[in-house]
Tab-separated table of C-alpha atoms and ligand atoms in Angstrom:
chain	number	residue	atom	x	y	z
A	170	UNK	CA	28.464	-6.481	0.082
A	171	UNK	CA	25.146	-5.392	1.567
A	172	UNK	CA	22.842	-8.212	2.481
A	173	UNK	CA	19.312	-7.043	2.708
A	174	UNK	CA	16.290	-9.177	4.088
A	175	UNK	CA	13.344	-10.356	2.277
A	176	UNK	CA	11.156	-11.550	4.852
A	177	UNK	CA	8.546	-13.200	3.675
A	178	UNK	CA	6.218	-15.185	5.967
A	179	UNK	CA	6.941	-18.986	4.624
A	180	UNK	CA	10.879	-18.717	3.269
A	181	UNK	CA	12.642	-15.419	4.181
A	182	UNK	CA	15.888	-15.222	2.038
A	183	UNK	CA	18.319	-12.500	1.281
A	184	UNK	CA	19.757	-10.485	-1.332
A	185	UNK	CA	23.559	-9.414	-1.546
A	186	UNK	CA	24.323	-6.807	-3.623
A	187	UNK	CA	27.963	-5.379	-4.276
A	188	UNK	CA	30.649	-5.508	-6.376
A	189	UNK	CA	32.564	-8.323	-6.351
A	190	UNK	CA	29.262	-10.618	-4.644
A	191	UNK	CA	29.666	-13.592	-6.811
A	192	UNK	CA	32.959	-14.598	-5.455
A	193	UNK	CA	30.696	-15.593	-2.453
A	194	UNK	CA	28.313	-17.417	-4.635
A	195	UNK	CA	29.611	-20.631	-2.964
A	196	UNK	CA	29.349	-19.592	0.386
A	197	UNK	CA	25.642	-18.873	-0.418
A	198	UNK	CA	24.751	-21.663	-2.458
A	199	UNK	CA	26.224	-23.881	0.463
A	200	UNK	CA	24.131	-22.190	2.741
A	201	UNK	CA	20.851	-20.849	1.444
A	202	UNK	CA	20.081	-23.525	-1.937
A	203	UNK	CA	22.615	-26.460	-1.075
A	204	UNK	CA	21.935	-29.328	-4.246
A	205	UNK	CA	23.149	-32.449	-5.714
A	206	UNK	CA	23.585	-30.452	-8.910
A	207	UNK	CA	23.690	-27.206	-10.228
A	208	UNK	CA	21.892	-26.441	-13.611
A	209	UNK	CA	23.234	-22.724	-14.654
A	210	UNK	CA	21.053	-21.329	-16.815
A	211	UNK	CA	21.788	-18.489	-19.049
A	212	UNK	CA	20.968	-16.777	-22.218
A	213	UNK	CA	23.565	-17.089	-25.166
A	214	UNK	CA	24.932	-13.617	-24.767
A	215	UNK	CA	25.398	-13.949	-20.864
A	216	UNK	CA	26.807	-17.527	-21.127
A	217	UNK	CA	29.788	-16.463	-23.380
A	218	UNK	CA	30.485	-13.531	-20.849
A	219	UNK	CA	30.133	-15.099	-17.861
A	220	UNK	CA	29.174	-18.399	-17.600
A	221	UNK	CA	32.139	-20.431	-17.283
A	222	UNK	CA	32.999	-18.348	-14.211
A	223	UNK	CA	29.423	-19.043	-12.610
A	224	UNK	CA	29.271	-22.853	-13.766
A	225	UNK	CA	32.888	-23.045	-12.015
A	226	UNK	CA	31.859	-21.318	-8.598
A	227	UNK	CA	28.673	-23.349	-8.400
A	228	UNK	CA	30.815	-26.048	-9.386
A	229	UNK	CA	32.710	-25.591	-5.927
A	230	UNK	CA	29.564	-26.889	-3.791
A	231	UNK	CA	28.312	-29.815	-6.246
A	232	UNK	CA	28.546	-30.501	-10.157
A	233	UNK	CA	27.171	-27.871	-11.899
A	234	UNK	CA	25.829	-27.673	-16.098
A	235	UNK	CA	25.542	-25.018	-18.216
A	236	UNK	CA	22.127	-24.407	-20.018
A	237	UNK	CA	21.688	-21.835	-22.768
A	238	UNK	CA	19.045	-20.707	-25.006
A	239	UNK	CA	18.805	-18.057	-27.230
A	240	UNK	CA	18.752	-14.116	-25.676
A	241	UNK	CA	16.037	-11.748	-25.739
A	242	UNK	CA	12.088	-11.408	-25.348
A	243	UNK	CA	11.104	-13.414	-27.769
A	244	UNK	CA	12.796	-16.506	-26.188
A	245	UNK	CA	10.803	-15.798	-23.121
A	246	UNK	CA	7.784	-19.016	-24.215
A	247	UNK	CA	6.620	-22.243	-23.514
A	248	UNK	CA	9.318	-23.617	-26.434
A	249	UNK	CA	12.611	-22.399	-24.502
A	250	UNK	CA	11.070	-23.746	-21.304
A	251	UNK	CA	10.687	-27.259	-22.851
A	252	UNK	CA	14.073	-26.873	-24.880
A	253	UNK	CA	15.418	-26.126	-21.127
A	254	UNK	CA	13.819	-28.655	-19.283
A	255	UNK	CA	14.419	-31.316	-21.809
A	256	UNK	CA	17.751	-30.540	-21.692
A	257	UNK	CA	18.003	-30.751	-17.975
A	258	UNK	CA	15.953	-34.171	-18.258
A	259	UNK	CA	18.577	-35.811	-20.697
A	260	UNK	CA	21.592	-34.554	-18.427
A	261	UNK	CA	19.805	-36.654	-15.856
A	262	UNK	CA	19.036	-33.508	-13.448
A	263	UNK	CA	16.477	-35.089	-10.452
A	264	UNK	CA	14.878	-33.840	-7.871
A	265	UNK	CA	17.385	-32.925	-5.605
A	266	UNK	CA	18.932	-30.516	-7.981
A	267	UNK	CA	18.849	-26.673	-7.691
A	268	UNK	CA	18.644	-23.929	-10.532
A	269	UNK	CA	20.835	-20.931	-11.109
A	270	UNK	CA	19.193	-18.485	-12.937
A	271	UNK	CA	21.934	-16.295	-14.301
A	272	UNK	CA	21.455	-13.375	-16.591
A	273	UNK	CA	18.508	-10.324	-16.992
A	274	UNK	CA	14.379	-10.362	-16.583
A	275	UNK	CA	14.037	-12.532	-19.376
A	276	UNK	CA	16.391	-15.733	-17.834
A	277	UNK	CA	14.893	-15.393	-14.450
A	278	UNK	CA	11.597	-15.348	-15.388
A	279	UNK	CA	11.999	-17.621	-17.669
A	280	UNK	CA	14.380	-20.149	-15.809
A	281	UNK	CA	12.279	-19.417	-12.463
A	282	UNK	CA	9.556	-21.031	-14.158
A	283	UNK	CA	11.321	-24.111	-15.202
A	284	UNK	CA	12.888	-24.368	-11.368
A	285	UNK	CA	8.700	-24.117	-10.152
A	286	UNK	CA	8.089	-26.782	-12.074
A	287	UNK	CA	10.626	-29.298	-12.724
A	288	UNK	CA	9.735	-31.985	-10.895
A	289	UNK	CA	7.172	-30.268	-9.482
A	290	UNK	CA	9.510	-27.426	-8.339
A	291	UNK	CA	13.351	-27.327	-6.983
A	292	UNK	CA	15.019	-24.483	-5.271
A	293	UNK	CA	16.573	-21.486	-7.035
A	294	UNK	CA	18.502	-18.667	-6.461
A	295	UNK	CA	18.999	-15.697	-9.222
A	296	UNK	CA	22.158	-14.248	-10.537
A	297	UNK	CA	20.544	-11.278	-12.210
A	298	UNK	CA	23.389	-9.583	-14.354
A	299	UNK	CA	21.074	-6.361	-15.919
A	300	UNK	CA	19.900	-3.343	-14.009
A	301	UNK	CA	16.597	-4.297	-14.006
A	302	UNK	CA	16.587	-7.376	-12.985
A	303	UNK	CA	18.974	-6.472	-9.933
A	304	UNK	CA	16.678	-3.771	-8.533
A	305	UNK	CA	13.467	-5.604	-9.940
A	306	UNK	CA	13.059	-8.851	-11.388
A	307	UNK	CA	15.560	-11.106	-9.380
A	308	UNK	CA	13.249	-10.599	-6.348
A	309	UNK	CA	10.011	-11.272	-5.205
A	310	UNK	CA	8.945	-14.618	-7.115
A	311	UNK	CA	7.054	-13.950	-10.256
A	312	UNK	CA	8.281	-16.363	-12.710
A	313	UNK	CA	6.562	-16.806	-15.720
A	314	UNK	CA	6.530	-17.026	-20.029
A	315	UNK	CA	5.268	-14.740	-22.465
A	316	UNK	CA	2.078	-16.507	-24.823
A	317	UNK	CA	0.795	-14.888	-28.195
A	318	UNK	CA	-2.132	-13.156	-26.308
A	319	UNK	CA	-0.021	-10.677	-23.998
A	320	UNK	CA	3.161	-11.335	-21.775
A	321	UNK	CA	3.492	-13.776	-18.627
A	322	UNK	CA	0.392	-15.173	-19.424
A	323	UNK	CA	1.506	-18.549	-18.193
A	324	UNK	CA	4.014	-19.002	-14.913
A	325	UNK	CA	3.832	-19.762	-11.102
A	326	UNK	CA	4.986	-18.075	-8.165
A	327	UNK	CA	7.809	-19.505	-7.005
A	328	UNK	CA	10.136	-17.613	-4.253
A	329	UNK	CA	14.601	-17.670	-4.736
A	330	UNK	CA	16.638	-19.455	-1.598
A	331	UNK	CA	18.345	-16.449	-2.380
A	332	UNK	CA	19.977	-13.405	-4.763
A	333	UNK	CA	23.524	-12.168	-5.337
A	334	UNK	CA	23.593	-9.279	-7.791
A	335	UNK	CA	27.106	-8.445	-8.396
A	336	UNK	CA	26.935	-4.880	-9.778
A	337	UNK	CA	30.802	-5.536	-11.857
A	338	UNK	CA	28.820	-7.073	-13.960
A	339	UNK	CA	27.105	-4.503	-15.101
A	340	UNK	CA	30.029	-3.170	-16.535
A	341	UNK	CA	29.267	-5.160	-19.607
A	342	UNK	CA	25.778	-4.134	-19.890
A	343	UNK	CA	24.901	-2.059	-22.917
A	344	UNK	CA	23.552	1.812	-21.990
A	345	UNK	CA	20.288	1.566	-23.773
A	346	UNK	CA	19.683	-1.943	-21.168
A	347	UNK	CA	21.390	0.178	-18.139
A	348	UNK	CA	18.875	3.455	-18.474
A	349	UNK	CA	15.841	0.772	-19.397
A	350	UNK	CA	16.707	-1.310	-16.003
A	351	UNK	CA	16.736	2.855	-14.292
A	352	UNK	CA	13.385	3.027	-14.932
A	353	UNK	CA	12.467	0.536	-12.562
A	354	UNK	CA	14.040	2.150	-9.847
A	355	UNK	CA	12.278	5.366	-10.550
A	356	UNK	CA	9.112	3.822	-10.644
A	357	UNK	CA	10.082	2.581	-6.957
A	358	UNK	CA	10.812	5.388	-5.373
A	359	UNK	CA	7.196	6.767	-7.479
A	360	UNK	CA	5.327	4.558	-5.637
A	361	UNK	CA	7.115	3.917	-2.125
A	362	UNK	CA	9.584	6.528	-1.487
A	363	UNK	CA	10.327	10.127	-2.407
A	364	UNK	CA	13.647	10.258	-1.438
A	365	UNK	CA	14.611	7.072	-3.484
A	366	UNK	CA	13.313	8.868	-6.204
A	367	UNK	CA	15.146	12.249	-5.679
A	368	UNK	CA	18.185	10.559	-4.961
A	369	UNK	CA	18.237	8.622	-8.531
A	370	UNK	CA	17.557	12.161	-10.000
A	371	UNK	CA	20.612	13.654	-8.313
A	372	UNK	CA	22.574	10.765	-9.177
A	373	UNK	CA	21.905	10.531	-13.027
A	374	UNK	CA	24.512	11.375	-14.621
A	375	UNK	CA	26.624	8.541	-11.975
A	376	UNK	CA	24.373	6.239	-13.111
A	377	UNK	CA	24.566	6.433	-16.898
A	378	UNK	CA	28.436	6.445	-16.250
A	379	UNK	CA	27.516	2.851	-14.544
A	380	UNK	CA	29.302	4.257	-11.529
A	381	UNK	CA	29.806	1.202	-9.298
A	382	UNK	CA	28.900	3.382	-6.409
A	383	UNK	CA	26.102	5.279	-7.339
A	384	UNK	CA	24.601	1.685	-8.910
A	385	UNK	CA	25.266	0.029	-5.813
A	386	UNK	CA	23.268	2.856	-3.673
A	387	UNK	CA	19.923	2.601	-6.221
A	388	UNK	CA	20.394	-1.327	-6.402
A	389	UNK	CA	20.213	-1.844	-2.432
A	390	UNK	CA	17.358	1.292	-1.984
A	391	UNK	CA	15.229	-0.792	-4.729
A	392	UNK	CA	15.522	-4.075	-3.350
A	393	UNK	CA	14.653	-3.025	-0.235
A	394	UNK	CA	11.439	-0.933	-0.830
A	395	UNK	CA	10.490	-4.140	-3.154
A	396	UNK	CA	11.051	-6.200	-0.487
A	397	UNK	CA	8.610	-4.208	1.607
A	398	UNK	CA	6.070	-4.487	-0.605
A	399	UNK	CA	6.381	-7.922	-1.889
A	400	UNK	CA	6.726	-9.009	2.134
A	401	UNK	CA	3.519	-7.568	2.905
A	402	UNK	CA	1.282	-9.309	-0.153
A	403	UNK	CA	3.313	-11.891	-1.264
A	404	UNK	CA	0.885	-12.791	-3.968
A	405	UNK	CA	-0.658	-9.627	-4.722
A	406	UNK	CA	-4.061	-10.207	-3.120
A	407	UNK	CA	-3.812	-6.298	-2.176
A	408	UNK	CA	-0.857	-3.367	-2.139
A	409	UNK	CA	1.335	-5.136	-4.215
A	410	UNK	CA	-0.387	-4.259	-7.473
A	411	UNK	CA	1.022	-0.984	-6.780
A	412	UNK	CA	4.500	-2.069	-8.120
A	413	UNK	CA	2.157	-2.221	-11.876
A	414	UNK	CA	2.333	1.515	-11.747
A	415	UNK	CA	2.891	2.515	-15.601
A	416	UNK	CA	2.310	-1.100	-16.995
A	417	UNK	CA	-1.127	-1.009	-18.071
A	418	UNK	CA	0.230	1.345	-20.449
A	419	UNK	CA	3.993	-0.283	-20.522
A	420	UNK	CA	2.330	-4.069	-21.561
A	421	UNK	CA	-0.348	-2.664	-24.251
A	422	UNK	CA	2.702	-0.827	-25.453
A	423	UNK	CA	5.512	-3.596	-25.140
A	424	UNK	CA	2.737	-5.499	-27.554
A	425	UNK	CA	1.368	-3.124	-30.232
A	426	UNK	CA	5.412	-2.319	-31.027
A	427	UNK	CA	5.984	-6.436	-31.135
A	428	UNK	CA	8.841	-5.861	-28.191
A	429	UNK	CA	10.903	-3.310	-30.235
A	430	UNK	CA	10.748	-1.297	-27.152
A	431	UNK	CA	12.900	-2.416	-24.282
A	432	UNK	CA	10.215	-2.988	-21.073
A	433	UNK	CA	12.067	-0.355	-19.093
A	434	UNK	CA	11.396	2.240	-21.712
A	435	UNK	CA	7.771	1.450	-22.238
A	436	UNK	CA	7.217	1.533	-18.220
A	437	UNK	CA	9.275	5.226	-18.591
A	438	UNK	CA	6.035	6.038	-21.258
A	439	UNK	CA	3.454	4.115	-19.180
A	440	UNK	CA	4.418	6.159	-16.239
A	441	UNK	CA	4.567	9.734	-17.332
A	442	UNK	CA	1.303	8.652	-19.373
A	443	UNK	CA	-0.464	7.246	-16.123
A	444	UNK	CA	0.616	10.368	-14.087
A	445	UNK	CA	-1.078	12.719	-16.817
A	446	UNK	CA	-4.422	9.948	-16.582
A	447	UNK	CA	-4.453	10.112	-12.728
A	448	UNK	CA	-3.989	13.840	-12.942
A	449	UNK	CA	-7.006	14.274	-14.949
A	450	UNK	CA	-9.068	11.917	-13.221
A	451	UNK	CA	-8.125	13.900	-9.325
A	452	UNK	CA	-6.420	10.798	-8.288
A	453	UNK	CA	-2.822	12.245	-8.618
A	454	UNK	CA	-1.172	15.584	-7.417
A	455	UNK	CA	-1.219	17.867	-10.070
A	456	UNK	CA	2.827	18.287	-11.005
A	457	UNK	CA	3.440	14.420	-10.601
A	458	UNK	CA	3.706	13.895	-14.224
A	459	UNK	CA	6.288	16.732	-15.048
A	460	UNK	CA	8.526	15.769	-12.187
A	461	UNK	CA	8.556	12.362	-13.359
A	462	UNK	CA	9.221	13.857	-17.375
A	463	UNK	CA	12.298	15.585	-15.852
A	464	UNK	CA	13.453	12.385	-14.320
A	465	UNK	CA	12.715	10.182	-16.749
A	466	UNK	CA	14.773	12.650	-19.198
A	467	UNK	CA	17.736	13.129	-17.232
A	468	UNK	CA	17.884	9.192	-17.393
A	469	UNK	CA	17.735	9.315	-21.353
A	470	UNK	CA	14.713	7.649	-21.233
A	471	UNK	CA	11.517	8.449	-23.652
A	472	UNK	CA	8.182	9.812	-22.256
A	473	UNK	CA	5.853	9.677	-24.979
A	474	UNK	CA	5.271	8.063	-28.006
A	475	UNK	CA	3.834	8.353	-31.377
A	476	UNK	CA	4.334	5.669	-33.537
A	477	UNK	CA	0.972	3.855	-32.297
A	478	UNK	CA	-2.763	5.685	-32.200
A	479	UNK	CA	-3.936	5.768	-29.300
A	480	UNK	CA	-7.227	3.616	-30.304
A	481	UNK	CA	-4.585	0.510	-31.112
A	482	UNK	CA	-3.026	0.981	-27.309
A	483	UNK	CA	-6.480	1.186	-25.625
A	484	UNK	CA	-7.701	-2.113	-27.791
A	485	UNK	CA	-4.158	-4.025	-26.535
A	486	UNK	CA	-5.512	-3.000	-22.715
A	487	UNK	CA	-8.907	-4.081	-23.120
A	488	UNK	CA	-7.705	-7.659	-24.632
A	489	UNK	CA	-5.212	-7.944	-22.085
A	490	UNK	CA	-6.413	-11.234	-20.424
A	491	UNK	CA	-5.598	-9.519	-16.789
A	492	UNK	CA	-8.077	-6.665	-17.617
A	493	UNK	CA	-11.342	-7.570	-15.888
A	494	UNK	CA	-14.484	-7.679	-17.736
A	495	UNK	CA	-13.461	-5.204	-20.564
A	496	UNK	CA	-12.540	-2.317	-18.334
A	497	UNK	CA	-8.349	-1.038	-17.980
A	498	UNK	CA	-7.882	-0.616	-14.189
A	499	UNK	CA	-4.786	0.958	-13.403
A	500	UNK	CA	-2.604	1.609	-10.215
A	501	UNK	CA	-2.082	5.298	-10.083
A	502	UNK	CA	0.019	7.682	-7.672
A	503	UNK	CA	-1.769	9.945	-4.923
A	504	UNK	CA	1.867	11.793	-5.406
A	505	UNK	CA	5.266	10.966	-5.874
A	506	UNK	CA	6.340	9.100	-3.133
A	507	UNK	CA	2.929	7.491	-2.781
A	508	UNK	CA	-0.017	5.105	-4.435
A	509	UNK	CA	-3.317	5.750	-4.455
A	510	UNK	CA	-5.230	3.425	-2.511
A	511	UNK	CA	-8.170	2.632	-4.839
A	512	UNK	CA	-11.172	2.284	-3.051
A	513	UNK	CA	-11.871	-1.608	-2.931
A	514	UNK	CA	-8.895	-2.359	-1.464
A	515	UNK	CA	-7.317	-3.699	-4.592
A	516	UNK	CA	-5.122	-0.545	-5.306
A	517	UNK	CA	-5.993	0.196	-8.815
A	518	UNK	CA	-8.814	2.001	-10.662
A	519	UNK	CA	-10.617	1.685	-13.811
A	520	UNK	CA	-10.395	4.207	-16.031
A	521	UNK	CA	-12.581	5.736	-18.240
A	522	UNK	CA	-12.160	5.052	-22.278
A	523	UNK	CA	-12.382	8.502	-23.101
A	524	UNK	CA	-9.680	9.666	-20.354
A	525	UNK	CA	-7.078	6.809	-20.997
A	526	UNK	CA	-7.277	7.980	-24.751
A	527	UNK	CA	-7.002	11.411	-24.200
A	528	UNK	CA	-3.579	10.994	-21.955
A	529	UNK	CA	-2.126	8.403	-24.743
A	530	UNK	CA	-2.165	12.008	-26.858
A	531	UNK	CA	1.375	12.834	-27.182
B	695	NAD	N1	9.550	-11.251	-12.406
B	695	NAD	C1	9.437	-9.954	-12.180
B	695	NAD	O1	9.054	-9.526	-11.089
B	695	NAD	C2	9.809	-8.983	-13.260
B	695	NAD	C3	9.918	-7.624	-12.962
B	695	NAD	C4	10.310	-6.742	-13.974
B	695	NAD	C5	10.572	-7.229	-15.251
B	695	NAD	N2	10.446	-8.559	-15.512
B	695	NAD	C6	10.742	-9.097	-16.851
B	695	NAD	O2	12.114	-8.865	-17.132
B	695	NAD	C7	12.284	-8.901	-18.549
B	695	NAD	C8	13.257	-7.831	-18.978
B	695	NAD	O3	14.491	-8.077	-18.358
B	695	NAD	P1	15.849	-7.427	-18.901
B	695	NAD	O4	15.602	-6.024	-19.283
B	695	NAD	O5	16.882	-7.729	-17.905
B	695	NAD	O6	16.086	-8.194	-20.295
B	695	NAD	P2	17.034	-9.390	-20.752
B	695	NAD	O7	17.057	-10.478	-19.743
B	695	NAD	O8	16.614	-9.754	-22.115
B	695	NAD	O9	18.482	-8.728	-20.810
B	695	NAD	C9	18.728	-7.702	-21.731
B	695	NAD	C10	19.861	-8.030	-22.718
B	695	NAD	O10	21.105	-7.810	-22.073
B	695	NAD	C11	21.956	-8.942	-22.216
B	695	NAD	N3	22.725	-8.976	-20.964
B	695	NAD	C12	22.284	-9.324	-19.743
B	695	NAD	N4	23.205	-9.095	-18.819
B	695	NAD	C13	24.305	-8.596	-19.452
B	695	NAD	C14	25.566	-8.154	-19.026
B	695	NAD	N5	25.904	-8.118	-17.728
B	695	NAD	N6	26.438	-7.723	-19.958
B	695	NAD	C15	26.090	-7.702	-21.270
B	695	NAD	N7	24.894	-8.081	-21.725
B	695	NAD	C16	23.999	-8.530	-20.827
B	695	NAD	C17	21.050	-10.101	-22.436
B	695	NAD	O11	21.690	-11.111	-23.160
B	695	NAD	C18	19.901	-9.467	-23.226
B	695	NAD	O12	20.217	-9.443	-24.586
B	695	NAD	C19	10.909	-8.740	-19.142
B	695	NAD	O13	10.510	-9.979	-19.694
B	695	NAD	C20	10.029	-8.399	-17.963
B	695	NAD	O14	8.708	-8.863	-18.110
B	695	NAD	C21	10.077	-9.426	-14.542
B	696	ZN	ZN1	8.315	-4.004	-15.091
């Protein structure tokens, strides 16, 4: 088990990532997020798989309580956070109680948010159990809900005592989640690191076998060019925004299609899409965009789309309450390996109308 630093300024804490890391859940809970109580919380689908065996390691350090609510995106509100902290309420839960977030991007976002502000915020760690939440959304301390008017509209940042991503348990993980969850990664080594993103190329076919090994290598490289970044501009006052490379196009996307489309596949699209746009506008190195189509590809993961005009996508961006004052600003590559700086220091761009609908062509 590889434990890799996250050293942030205020609360430094660590990830561990191998197979076979949650046997020393304990030893980490003792030491990093020690509590009076546990509250486990976990979607439906990852509480039946694993979260007797979670509630009964946590359960080693203090007395720990399973919480469930329904899986998927559409869980991810304001509703399941109140079902959830309700819940936690009535089971008489205080202060000096601690969170375990166990499950994908949607639990620890979602059950991050009730650990910032139960009580005015207790400690957490994450158990992320999906690709992309191991090499994504388990670290760096966005936590937030989804509201009708555009994802993660509402949510605090709020930092883990620590991670343990046990990559066995991936073995359960549907394909279609496993490639989404790859497309993360990619998008890492797009923005930070060539070689990260070479060597997830090389390794495709590994990875779609959910080879522990080859996972294990990706998992560790991720985390720890994410915990570069996020160590450097905690709260994205700067270079941080470059880790929203492909999700200008990826949210507009994610809410035109009503979350049919997994978020790892509609950051695939919103990054081959915003490599064409950055292309056309001099920003990028002409070639980015086919290397990352062959990537993306060999992953099994889509590149374009069709079902939605490109006028609908464009409208979704503009109303996106992050866009500033009606224009779509996007963080671009200067080539793979590498963002483009942007030239106010904020690392992204506004594009022009005419240019973002031209590269939404398929
Ligand atoms: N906070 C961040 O920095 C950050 C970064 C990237 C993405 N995200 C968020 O993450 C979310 C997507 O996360 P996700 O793709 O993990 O989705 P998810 O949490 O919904 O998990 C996907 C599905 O897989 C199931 N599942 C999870 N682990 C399993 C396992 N080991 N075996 C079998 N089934 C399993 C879940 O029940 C769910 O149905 C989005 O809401 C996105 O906005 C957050
Ligand atoms: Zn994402």
């Amino acid at each position: 088990v590889q434990r890799i630093p996250v050293p942030l300024a205020g609360a430094p804490y660590e990830v561990w990532v191998g197979a076979g890391a949650l046997e020393q859940l304990p030893e980490m809970l003792a030491r990093a997020c020690p509590a009076a109580r546990y509250a486990v919380i976990a979607d439906s689908a990852v509480a039946d798989l694993y979260g007797d065996r979670v509630r009964t390691l946590a359960g080693a350090v203090a007395p720990a309580t399973l919480f469930t609510f329904p899986a998927g995106e559409a869980n991810k509100t304001r509703e399941r956070w109140r079902d959830v902290t309700d819940a936690m309420l009535t089971s008489n839960i205080g202060r000096d109680g601690a969170v375990v977030a166990l499950g994908g991007g949607v639990t620890g976002d979602l059950a991050g948010f009730v650990a910032a502000t139960y009580h005015r915020g207790i400690p957490y760690v994450q158990v992320p159990t999906t690709v992309l939440a191991m090499v994504d959304a388990s670290v760096g301390g966005k936590t937030a809900v989804d509201t009708r008017h555009g994802k993660n509209l509402v949510g605090a940042f709020h930092q883990p005592r620590a991670v343990v991503a046990d990559v066995g348990l991936l073995a359960t993980l549907p394909d279609n989640h496993a490639r989404a969850g790859l497309a993360e990664a990619v998008k890492h080594g797009a923005v930070a690191d060539r070689a990260h993103f070479a060597r997830i190329e090389r390794s495709g076919a590994a990875l779609l076998r959910h080879d522990v090994e080859a996972l294990t290598e990706v998992i560790a490289d991720s985390v720890r060019i994410k915990a570069g970044v996020v160590a450097d501009d905690e709260k994205e006052h700067g270079r941080r925004a470059i880790l929203n490379f492909g999700h200008t196009v990826a949210h507009a996307l994610e809410r035109v299609a009503g979350y049919a489309l997994l978020h790892g596949e509609a950051v695939a699209i919103g990054m081959h899409v915003e490599a064409r746009l950055g292309e056309r506008l001099g920003i990028t190195e002409p070639g980015t965009a086919a290397a990352l189509e062959r990537a993306l590809i060999k992953l099994g993961l889509p590149v374009t789309q069709s079902d939605h005009a490109p006028e609908a996508l464009v409208s979704a961006m503009i109303h996106d309450k992050k866009s500033r004052d009606g224009t779509v600003r996007f963080a671009f590559l200067k080539r793979l390996g590498q963002a483009a700086a942007g030239d106010d220091g904020s690392w992204t761009v506004a594009a022009p109308q005419d240019a973002v609908l031209r590269a939404l062509e398929p």
